[in-house]
Coordinates of C-alpha atoms in Angstrom, one line a residue:
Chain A
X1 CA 87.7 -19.1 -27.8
X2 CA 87.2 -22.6 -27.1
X3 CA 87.4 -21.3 -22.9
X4 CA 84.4 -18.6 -23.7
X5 CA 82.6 -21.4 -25.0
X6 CA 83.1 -23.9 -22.1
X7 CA 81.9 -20.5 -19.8
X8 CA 78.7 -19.9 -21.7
X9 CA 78.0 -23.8 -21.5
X10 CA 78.1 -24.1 -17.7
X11 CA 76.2 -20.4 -17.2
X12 CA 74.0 -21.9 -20.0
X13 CA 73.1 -25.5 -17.8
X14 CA 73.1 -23.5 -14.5
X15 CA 70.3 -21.4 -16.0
X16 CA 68.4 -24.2 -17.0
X17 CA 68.3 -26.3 -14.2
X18 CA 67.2 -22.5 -12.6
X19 CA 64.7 -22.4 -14.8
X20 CA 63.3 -26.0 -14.2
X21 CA 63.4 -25.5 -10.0
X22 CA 61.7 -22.2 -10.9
X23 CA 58.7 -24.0 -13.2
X24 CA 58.6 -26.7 -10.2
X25 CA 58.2 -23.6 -7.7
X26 CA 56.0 -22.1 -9.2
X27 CA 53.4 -24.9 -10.0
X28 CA 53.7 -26.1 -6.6
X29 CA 52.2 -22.1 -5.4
X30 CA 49.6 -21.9 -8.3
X31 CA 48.4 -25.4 -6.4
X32 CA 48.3 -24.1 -2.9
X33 CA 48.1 -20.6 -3.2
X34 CA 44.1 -20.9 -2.2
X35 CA 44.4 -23.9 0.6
X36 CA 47.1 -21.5 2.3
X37 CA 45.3 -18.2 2.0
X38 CA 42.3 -20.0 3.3
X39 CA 44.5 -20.9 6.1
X40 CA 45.5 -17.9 7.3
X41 CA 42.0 -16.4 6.9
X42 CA 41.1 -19.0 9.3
X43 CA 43.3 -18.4 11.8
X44 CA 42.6 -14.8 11.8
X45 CA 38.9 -15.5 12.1
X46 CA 39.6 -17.8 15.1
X47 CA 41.6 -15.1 16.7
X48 CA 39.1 -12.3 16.3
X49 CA 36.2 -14.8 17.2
X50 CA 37.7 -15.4 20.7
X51 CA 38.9 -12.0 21.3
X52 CA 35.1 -10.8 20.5
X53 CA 33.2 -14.1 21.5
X54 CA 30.5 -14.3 19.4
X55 CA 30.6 -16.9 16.1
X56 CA 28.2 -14.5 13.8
X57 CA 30.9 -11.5 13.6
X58 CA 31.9 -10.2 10.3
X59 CA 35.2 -8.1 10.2
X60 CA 36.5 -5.8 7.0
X61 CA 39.7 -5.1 6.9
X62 CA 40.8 -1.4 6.8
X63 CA 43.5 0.4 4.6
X64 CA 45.8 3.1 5.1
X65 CA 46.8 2.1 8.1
X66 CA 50.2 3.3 10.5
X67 CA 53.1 1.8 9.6
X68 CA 53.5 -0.1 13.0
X69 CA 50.9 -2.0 12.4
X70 CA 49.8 -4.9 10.0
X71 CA 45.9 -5.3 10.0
X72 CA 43.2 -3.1 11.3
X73 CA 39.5 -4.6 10.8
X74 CA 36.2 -3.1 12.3
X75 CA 34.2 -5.8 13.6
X76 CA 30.7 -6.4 13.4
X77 CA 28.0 -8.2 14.6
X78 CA 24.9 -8.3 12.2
X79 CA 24.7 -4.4 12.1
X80 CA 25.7 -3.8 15.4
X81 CA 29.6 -2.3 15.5
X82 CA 31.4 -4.2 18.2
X83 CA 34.7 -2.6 17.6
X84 CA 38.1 -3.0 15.7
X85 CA 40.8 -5.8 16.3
X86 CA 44.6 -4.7 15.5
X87 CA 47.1 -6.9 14.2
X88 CA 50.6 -6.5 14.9
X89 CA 54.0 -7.3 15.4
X90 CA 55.8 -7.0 18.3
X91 CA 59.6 -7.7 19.3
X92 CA 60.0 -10.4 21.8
X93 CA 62.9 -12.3 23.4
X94 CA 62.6 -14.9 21.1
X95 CA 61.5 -12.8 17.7
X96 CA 58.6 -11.6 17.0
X97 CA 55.1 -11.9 18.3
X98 CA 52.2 -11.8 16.2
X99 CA 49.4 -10.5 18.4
X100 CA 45.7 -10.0 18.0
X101 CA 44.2 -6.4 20.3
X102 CA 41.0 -6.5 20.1
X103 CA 39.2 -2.4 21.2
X104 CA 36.0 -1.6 21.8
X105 CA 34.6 1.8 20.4
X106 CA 35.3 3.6 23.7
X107 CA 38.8 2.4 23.2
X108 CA 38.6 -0.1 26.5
X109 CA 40.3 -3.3 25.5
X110 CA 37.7 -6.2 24.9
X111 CA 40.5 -9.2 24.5
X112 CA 44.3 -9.6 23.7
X113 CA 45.2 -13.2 21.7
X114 CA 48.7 -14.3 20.7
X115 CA 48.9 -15.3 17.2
X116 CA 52.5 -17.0 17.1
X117 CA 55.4 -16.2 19.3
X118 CA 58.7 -18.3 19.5
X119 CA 59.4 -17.1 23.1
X120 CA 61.5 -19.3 25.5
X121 CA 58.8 -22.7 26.3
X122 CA 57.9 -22.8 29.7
X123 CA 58.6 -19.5 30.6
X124 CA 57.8 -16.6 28.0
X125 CA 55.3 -19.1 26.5
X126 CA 53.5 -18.0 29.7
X127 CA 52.2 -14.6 28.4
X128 CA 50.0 -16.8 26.0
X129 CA 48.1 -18.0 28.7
X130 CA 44.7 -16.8 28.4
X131 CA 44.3 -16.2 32.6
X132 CA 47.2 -13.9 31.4
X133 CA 45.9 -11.9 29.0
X134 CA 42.6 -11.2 30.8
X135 CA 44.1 -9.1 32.7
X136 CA 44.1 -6.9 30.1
X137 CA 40.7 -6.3 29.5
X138 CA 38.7 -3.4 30.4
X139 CA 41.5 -1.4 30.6
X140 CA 42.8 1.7 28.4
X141 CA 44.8 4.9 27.4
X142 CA 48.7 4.3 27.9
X143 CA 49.3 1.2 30.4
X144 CA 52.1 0.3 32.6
X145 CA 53.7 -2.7 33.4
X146 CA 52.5 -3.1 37.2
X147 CA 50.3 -0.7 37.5
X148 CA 47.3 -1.3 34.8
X149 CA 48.4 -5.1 34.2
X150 CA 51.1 -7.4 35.8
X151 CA 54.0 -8.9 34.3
X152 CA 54.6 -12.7 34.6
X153 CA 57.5 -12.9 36.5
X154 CA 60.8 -15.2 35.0
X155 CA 59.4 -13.5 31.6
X156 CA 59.8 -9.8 32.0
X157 CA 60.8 -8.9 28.3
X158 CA 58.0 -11.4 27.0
X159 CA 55.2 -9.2 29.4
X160 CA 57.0 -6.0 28.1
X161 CA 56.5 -7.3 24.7
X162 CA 52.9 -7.2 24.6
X163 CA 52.4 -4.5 26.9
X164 CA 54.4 -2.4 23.8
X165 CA 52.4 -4.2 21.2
X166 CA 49.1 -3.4 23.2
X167 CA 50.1 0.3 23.6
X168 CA 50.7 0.7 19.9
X169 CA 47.8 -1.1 19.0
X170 CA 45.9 1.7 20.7
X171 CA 47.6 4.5 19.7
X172 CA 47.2 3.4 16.5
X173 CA 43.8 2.9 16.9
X174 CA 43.5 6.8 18.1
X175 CA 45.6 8.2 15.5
X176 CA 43.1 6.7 12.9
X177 CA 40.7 8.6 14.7
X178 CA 38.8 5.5 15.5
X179 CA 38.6 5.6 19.0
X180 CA 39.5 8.9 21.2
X181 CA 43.5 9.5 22.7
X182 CA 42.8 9.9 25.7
X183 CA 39.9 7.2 27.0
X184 CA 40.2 6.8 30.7
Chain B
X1 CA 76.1 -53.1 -10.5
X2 CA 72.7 -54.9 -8.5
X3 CA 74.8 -56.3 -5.9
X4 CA 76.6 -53.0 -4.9
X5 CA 73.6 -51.6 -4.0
X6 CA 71.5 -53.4 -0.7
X7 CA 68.6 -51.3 0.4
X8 CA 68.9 -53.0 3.9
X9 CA 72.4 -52.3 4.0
X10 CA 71.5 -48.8 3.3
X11 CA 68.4 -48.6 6.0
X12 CA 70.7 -49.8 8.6
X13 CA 74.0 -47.4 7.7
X14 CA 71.3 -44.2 7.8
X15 CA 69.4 -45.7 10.7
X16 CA 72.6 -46.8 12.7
X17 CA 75.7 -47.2 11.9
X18 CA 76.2 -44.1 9.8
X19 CA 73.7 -42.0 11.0
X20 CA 73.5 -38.5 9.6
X21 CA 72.7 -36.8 13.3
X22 CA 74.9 -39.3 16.0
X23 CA 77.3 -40.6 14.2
X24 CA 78.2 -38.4 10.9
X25 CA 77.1 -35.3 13.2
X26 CA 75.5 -33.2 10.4
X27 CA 72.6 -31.2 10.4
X28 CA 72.9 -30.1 14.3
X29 CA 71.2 -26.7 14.2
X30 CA 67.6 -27.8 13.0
X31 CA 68.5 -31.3 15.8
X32 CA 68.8 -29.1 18.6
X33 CA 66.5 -26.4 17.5
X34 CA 63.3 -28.0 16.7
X35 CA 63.3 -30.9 19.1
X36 CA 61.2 -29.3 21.7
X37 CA 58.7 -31.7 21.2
X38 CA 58.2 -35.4 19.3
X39 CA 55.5 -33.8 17.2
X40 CA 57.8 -31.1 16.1
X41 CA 60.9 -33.7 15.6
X42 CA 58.4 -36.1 13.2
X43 CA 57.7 -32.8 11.2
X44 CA 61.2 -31.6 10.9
X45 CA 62.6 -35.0 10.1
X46 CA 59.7 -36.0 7.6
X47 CA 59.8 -32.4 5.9
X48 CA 63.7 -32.8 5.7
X49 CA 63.8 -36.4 4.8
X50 CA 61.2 -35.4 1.6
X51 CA 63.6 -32.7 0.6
X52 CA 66.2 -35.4 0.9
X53 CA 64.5 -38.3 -1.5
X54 CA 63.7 -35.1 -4.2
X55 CA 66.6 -33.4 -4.5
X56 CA 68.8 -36.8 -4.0
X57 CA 66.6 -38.3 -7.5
X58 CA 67.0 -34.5 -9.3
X59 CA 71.0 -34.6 -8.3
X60 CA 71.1 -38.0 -9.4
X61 CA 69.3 -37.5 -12.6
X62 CA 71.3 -35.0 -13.8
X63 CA 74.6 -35.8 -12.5
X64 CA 76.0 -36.5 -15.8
X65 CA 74.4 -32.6 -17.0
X66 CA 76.0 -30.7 -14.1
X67 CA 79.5 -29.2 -14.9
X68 CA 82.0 -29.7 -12.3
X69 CA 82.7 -26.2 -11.2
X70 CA 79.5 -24.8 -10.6
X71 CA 77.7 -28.3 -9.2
X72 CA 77.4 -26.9 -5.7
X73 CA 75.4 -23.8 -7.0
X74 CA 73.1 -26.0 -8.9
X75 CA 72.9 -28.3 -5.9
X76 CA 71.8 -25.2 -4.0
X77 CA 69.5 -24.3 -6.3
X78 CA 67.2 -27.5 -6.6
X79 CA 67.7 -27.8 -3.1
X80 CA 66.5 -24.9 -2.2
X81 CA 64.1 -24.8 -4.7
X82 CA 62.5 -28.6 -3.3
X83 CA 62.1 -26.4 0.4
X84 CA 60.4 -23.5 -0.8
X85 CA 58.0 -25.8 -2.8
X86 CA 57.5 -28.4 0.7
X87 CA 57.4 -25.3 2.8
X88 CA 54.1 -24.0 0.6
X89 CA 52.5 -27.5 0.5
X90 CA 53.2 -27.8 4.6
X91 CA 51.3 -24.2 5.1
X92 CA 48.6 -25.7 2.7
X93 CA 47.9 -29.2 4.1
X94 CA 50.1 -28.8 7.9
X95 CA 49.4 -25.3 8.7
X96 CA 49.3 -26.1 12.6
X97 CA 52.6 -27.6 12.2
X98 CA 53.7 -25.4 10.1
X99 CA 53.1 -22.8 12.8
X100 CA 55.4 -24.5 15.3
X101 CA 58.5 -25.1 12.8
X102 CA 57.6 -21.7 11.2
X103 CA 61.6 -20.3 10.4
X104 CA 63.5 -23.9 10.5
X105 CA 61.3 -25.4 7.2
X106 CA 63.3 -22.7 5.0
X107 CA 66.9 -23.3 7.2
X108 CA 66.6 -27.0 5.5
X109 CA 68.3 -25.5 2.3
X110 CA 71.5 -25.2 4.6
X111 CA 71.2 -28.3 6.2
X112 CA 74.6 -30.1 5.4
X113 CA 73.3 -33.3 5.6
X114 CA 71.5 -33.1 2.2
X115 CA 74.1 -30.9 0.4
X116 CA 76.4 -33.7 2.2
X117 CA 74.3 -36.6 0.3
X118 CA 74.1 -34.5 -2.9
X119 CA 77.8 -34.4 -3.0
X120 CA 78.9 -37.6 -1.8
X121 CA 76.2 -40.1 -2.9
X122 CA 73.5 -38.8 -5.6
X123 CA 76.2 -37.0 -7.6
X124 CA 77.9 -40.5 -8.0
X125 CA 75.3 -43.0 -8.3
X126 CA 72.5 -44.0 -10.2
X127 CA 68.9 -42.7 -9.2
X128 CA 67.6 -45.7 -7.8
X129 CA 70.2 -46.1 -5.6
X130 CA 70.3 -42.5 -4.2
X131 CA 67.0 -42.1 -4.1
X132 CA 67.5 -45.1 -1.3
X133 CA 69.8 -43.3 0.0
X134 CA 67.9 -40.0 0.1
X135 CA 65.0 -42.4 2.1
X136 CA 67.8 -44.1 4.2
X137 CA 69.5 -41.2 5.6
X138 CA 66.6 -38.9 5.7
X139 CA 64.8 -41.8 8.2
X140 CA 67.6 -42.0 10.2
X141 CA 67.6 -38.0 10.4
X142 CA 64.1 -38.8 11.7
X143 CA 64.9 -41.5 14.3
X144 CA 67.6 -39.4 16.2
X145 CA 65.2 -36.3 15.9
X146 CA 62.1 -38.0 17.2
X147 CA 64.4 -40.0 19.9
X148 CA 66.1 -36.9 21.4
X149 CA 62.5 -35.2 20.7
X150 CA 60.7 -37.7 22.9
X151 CA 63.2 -37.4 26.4
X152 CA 63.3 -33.8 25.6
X153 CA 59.5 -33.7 25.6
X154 CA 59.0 -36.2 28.2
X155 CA 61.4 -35.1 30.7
X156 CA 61.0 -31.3 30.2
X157 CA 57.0 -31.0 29.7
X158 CA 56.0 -34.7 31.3
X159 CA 53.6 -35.4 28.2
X160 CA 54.0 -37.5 24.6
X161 CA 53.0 -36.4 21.5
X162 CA 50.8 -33.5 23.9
X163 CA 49.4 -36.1 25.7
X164 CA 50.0 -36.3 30.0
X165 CA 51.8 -39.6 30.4
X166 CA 53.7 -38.8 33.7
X167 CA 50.9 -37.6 35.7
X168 CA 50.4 -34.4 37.1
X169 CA 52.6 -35.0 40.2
X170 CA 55.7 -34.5 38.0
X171 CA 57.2 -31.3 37.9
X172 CA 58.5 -31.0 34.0
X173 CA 62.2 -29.9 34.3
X174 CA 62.1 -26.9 31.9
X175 CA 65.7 -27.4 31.5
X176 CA 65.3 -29.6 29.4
X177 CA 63.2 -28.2 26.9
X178 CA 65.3 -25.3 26.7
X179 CA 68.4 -25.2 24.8
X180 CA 70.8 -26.4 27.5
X181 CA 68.6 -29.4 27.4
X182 CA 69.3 -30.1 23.8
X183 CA 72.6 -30.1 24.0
X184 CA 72.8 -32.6 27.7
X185 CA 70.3 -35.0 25.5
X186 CA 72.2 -35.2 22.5
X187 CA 75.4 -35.7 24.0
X188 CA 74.1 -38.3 26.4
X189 CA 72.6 -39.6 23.2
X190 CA 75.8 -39.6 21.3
X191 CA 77.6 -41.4 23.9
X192 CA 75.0 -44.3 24.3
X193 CA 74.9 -45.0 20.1
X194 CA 78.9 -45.4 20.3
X195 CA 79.2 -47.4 23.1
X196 CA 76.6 -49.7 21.8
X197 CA 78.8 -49.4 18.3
X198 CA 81.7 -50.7 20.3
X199 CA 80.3 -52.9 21.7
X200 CA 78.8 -53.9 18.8
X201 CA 82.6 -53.9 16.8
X202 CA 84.2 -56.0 19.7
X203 CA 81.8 -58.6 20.1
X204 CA 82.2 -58.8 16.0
X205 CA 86.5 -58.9 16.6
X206 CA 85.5 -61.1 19.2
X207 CA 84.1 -63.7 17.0
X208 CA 86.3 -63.5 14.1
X209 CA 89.4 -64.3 16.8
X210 CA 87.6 -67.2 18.0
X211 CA 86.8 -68.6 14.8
X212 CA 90.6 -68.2 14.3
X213 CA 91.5 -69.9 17.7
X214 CA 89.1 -72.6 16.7
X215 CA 90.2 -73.3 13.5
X216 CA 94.4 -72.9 14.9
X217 CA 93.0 -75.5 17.6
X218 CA 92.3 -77.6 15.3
X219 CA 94.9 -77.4 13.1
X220 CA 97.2 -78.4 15.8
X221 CA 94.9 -81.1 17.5
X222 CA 95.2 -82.5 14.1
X223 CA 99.1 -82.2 14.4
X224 CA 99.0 -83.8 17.7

């Protein structure tokens, strides 16, 4: 008896010292929740302001969206309709890479920014580079690596990276019917 | 009790001569993982030396409350529970660094150095005292981050803290900003903090065996 006692003591402390990290968790989120969701809003706006260029843009964001994808928003200048920028994820050689597409509405590509990427420093890091990522504007439908846009060489499966999360982006974009499938 | 406990003595074991990272060798994943850069060592080190001073007081504080067999669950527990709650205040008030630490703020709960300190210091001693320790060890987790952090940034990417100091004409050598470069640093490292600990422990013999000699000397001038 005494034994099933001794048990119930030590679940009984482990709970509670549980339950006290929990209460310190849980304060500590109440307290930042705002500060970090202003945060991230932030950031997206910086990423959709340089993909579109212009500081007066409003974006909404959209729902129902393909499963590939994380955020589409339709982007707006005053009540002219600049287009919709896609957020996504896409598998790198170092994890994921959060990345920005921003598509006009006749589905050419106005800007491509890299959110976060853990790729190799030096070398994958390189598809970052914003003389990089130009290349990618203008262009549309399904793109090839050296055909439509370059690689950067030493960082072949960062370049493909993008490339895929571009090509999603945009088929994404034309299975919501935003933008047409088959824009030359 | 008060003269067991010398916060300088404690400074210089975590700084030096026990150091959590060169000489005890804990905590190597996050050491060569995040080091890429000074600014990213100072982050790591600072964020794990906080989790360090909290969950070394908590451990301390309740050392007496936790039963024996499930302490290293519990230990788990706050420590993990001190990481979630610094990783949410670091993507509140550091969200840029934040961003370049990103997966290694929540791998702190399995670095061994502060279960190590749990179990062999705060679950031991009174919370004063560990929560020098938890500053002690945690700052010298710091100094060998921000050390190998600083040739790692300044051989591999020429620059300090992001700013040039070699000059344009150097060529970074991406080697060593990449992982074989963590691991030639911090070996080279290693081997420079013992034989400066040697040489540190001889000169010491050295002294002793000449006061020894002295004193021998004298005993047999005396003879004479």
């Amino acid at each position: 008896m005494s034994k099933i006692l001794q048990s119930a003591k030590i679940a009984l402390v482990l709970t509670l010292i549980s339950a006290l990290i929990a209460g310190v968790v849980s304060l500590v989120n109440q307290l930042t929740y705002e500060k970090i969701e202003e945060n991230l809003e932030a950031d997206r706006r910086a990423s959709i302001t340089a993909i579109f260029g212009s500081e007066q843009l409003s974006y909404e964001p959209m729902s129902e969206l393909p499963e590939e994808v994380t955020g589409v928003y339709t982007v707006s200048e005053g009540d002219r309709a600049l287009g919709y920028c896609v957020n996504l994820l896409t598998g790198g050689f170092g994890g994921d890479i959060d990345l920005m597409v921003g598509v006009g509405e006749d589905g050419r590509i106005i800007g491509v920014s890299i959110v976060s990427m853990s790729e190799t420093p030096g070398l994958g890091t390189k598809v970052g580079a914003a003389s990089y990522l130009a290349g990618y504007i203008g262009k549309s439908g399904e793109l090839t690596l050296g055909r439509e846009v370059d690689g950067v060489s030493g960082a072949t499966v960062s370049s493909k990276a993008v490339l895929a999360g571009v090509n999603t982006a945009l088929q994404a974009l034309s299975q919501m019917n935003l933008i047409g499938g088959e824009a030359e | 009790m008060s003269t067991k406990y010398s916060f300088g003595k404690q400074i210089r074991e975590g700084l030096f001569e026990n150091n959590p990272v060169l000489v005890q060798l804990l905590g190597m994943c996050p050491t060569l993982a995040v080091t890429t850069s000074i600014t990213n060592a100072l982050g790591m080190g600072l964020a794990a030396t906080a989790v360090l001073i909290c969950s070394n007081f908590l451990i301390s504080l309740l050392r007496k409350f936790i039963p024996k067999q499930v302490r290293i669950a519990a230990y788990i527990v706050i420590i993990s529970g001190f990481v979630t709650a610094i990783e949410l205040l670091m993507k509140a008030y550091f969200y840029d660094l934040y961003g370049s630490l990103g997966l290694f703020i929540p791998l702190i709960v399995v670095n061994c150095i502060i279960l190590a300190r749990a179990e062999a210091f705060a679950s031991r001693n009174p919370v004063i005292p560990s929560i020098m320790d938890g500053v002690a060890m945690g700052l010298g987790f710091t100094f060998a981050l921000v050390l190998l952090g600083a040739v790692r940034e300044l051989l591999g990417a020429g620059t300090l803290f992001g700013f040039a100091v070699l000059g344009s004409r150097y060529q970074p050598a991406l080697l060593f900003i990449q992982p074989p470069g963590a691991f030639l640093t911090l070996g080279l490292l290693i081997a420079a903090v013992q034989k400066i600990r040697n040489v540190m422990k001889d000169k010491k013999k050295a002294a002793k065996q000449n006061a020894q000699k002295k004193s021998e000397n004298a005993g047999e001038e005396e003879q004479a």
